[in-house]
mmCIF file of C-alpha atoms in Angstrom:
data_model
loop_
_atom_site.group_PDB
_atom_site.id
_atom_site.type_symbol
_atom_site.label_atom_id
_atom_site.label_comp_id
_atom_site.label_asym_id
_atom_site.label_seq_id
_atom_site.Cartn_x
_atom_site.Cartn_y
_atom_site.Cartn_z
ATOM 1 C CA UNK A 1 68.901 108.276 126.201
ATOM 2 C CA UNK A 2 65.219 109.045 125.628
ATOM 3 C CA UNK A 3 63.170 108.523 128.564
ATOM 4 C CA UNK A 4 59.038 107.746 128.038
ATOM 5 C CA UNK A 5 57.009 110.445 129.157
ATOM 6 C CA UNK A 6 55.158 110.129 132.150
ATOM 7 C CA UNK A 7 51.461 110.286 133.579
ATOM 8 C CA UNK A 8 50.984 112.792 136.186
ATOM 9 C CA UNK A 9 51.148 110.512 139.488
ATOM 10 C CA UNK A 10 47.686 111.860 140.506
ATOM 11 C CA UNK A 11 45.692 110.083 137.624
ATOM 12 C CA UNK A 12 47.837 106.591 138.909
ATOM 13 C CA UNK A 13 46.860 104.448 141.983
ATOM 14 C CA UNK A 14 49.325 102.444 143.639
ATOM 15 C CA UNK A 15 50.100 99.407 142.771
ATOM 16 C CA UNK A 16 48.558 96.726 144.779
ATOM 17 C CA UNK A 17 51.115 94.117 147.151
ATOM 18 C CA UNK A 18 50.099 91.421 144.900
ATOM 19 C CA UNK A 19 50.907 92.563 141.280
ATOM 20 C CA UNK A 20 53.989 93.755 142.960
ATOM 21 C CA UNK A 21 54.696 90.003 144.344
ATOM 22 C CA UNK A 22 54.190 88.995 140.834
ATOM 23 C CA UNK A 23 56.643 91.295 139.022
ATOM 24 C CA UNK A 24 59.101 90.275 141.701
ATOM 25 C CA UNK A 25 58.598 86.745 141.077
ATOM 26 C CA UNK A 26 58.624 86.980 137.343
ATOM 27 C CA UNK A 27 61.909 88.922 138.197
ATOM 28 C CA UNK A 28 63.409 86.028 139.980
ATOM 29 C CA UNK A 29 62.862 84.158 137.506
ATOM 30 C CA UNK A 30 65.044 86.411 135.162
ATOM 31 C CA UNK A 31 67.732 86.973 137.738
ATOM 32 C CA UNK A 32 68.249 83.592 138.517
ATOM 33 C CA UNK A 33 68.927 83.096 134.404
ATOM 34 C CA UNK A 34 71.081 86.010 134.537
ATOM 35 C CA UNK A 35 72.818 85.051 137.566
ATOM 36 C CA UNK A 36 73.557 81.348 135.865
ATOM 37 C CA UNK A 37 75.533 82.998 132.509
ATOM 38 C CA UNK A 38 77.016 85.598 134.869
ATOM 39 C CA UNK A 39 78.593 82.451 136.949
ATOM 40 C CA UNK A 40 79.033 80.548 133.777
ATOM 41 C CA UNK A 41 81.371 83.167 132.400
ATOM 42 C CA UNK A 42 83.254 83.842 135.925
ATOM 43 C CA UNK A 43 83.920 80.302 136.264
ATOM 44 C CA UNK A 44 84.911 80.510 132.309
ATOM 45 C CA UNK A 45 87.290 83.375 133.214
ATOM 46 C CA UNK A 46 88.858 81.842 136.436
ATOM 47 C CA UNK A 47 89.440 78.421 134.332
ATOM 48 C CA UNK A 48 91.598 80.519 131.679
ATOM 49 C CA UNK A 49 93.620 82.185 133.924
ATOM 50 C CA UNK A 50 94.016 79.465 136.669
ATOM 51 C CA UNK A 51 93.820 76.274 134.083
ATOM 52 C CA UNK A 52 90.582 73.676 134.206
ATOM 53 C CA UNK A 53 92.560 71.114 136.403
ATOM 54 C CA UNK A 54 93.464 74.007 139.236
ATOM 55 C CA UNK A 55 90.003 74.894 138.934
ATOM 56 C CA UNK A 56 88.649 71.510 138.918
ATOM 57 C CA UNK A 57 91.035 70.790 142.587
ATOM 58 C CA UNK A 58 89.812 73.995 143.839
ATOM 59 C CA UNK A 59 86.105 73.542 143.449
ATOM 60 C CA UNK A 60 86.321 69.890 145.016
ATOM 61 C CA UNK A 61 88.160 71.219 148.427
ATOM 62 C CA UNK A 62 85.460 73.696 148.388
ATOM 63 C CA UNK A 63 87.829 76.369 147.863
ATOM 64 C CA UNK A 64 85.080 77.915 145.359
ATOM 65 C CA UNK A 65 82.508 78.148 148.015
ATOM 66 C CA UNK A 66 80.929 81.428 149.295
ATOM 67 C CA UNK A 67 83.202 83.420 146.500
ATOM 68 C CA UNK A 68 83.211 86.644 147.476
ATOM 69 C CA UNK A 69 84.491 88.341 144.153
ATOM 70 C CA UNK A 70 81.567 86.190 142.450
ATOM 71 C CA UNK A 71 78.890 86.781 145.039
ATOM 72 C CA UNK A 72 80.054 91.014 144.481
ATOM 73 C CA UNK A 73 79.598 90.459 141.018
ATOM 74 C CA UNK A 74 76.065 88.671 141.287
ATOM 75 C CA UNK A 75 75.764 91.863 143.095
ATOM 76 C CA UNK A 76 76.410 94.129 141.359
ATOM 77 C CA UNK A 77 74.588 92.425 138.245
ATOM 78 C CA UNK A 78 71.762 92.075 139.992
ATOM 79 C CA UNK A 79 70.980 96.000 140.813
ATOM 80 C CA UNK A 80 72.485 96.814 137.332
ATOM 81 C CA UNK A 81 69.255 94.679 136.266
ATOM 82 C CA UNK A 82 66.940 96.594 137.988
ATOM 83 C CA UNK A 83 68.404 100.005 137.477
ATOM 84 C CA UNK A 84 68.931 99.772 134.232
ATOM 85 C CA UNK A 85 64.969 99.177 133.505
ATOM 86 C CA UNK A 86 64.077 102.007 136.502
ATOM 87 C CA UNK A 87 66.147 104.414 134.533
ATOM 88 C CA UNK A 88 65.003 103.385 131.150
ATOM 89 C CA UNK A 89 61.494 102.759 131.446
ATOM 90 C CA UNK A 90 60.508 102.891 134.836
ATOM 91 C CA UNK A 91 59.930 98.851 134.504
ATOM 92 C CA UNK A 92 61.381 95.127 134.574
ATOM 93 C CA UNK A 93 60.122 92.944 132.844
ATOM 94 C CA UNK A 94 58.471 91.207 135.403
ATOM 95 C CA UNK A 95 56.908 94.491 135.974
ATOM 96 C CA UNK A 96 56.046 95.307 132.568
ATOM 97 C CA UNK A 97 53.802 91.977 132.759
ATOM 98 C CA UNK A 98 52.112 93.193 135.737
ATOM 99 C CA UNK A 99 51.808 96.880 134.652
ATOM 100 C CA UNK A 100 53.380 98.165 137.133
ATOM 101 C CA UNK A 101 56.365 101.259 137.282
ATOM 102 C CA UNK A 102 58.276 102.852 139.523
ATOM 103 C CA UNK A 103 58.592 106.777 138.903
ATOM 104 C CA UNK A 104 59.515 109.989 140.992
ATOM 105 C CA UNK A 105 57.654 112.003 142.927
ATOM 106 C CA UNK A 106 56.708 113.973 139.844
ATOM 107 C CA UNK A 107 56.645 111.465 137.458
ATOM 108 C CA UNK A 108 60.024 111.883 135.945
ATOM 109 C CA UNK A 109 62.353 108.657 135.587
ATOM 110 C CA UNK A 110 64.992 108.184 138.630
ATOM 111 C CA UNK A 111 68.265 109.043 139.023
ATOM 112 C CA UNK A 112 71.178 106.823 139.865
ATOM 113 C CA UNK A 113 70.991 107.745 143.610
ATOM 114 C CA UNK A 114 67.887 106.869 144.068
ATOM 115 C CA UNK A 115 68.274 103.766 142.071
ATOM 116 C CA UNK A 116 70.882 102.977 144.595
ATOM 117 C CA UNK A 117 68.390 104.237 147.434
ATOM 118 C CA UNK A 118 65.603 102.022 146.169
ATOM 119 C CA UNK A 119 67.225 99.129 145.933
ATOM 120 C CA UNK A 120 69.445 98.718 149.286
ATOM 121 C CA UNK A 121 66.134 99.904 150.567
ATOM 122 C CA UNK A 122 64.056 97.141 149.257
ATOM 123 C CA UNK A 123 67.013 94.872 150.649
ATOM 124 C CA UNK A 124 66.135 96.438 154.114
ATOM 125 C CA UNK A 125 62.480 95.633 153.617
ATOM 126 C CA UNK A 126 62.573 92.104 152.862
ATOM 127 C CA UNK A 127 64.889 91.212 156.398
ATOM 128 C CA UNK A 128 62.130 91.400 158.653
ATOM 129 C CA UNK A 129 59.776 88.898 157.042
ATOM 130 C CA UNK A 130 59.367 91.705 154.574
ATOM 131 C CA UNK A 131 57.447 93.887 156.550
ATOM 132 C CA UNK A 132 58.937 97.457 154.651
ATOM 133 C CA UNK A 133 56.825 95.507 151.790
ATOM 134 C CA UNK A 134 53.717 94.499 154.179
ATOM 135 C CA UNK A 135 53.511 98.636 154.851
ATOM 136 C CA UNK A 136 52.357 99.553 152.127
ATOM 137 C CA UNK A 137 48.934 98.170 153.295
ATOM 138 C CA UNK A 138 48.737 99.994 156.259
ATOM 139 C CA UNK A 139 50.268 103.387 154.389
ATOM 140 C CA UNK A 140 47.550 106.036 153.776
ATOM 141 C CA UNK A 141 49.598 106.426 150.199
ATOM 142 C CA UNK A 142 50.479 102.781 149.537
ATOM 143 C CA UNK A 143 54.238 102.818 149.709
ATOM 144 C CA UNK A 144 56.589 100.695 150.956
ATOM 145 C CA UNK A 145 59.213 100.989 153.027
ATOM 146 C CA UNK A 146 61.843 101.609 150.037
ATOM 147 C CA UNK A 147 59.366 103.591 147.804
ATOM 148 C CA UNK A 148 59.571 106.217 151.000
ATOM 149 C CA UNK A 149 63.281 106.285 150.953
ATOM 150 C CA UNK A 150 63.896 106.921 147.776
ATOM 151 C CA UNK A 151 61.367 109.424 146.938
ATOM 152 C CA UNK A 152 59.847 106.882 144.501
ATOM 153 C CA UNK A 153 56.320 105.473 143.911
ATOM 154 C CA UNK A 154 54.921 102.337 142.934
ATOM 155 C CA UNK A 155 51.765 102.696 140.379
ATOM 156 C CA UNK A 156 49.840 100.799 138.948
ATOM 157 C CA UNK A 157 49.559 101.209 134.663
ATOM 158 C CA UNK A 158 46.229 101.195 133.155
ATOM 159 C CA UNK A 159 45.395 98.510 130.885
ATOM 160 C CA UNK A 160 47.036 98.746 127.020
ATOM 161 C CA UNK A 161 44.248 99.189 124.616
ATOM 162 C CA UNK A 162 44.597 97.967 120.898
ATOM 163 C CA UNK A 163 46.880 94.630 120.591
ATOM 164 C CA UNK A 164 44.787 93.430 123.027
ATOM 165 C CA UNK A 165 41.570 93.799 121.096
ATOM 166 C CA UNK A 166 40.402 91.247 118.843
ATOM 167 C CA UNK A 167 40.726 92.051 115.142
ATOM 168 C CA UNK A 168 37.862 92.441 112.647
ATOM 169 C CA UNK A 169 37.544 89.000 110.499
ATOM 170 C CA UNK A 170 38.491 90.512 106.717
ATOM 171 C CA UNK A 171 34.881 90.036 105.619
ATOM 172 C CA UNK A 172 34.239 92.758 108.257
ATOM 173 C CA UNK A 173 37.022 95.374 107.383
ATOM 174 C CA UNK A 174 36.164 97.925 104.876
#
């Protein structure tokens, strides 16, 4: 897998709290699809092997509630979300929106560990009230909580030039 290259972190400022509010949100948004087929297909799955009806009984003595094999797997889709675009690109979606990435130290895409650093640590940073996010405005670097324990920073991109400027009219181009 090809990784894009990176900026050197010096020419990149941090991202500020609210772009990075944003991304998350637009992420939410996304998980919350995800999460919907992900439960669609469990429930699919369980009503194969256990038959609709059994299903059907189960669900209405509540015997479906707080699932945790489906709650593992909601889980474990949802950091498989956000790895996958760390590793790949450095972005979600929600984050590609917002021009913002996450990157090493150096610049260089992250590994698995601290994929799995990262994101229990961002986990951690939202319990209390999500002060490991407020840091980052009291941090002389701008990092949060879970950008520290990871060895990871959040930047902010610079603006895309090109699609984003108007075209010529055709009477205009040579």
């Amino acid at each position: 897998m090809q990784h894009r290259s990176r900026a050197p972190t010096t020419q990149l400022p941090p991202a500020p709290l609210w772009r990075r509010l944003a991304a998350i949100f637009y992420d939410s948004l996304l998980l919350v699809a995800l999460w919907m087929v992900t439960s669609g297909l469990y429930l699919a799955l369980l009503a194969a092997v256990m038959g609709s009806e059994t299903l059907r009984l189960q669900a209405d003595s509540g015997g479906l509630n707080r699932n945790p094999l489906l709650g593992s797997l909601l889980f474990l889709v949802t950091f498989f979300f956000f790895a996958y675009f760390w590793r790949r690109l450095g972005q979600t979606l929600g984050m590609q929106v917002w021009r913002v990435r996450i990157q090493t130290l150096d610049g260089s895409p992250l590994r698995w560990t601290q994929c799995i650093l990262r994101f229990m640590g961002a986990l951690f940073s939202m319990l209390p009230a999500g002060l490991g996010y407020w840091w980052m405005l009291w941090d002389r670097e701008g990092k949060t909580w879970h950008d520290r324990y990871s060895l990871t920073e959040t930047v902010l991109m610079p603006p895309r030039t090109g699609k984003s400027e108007k075209r010529k009219p055709a009477s205009e181009r040579g």
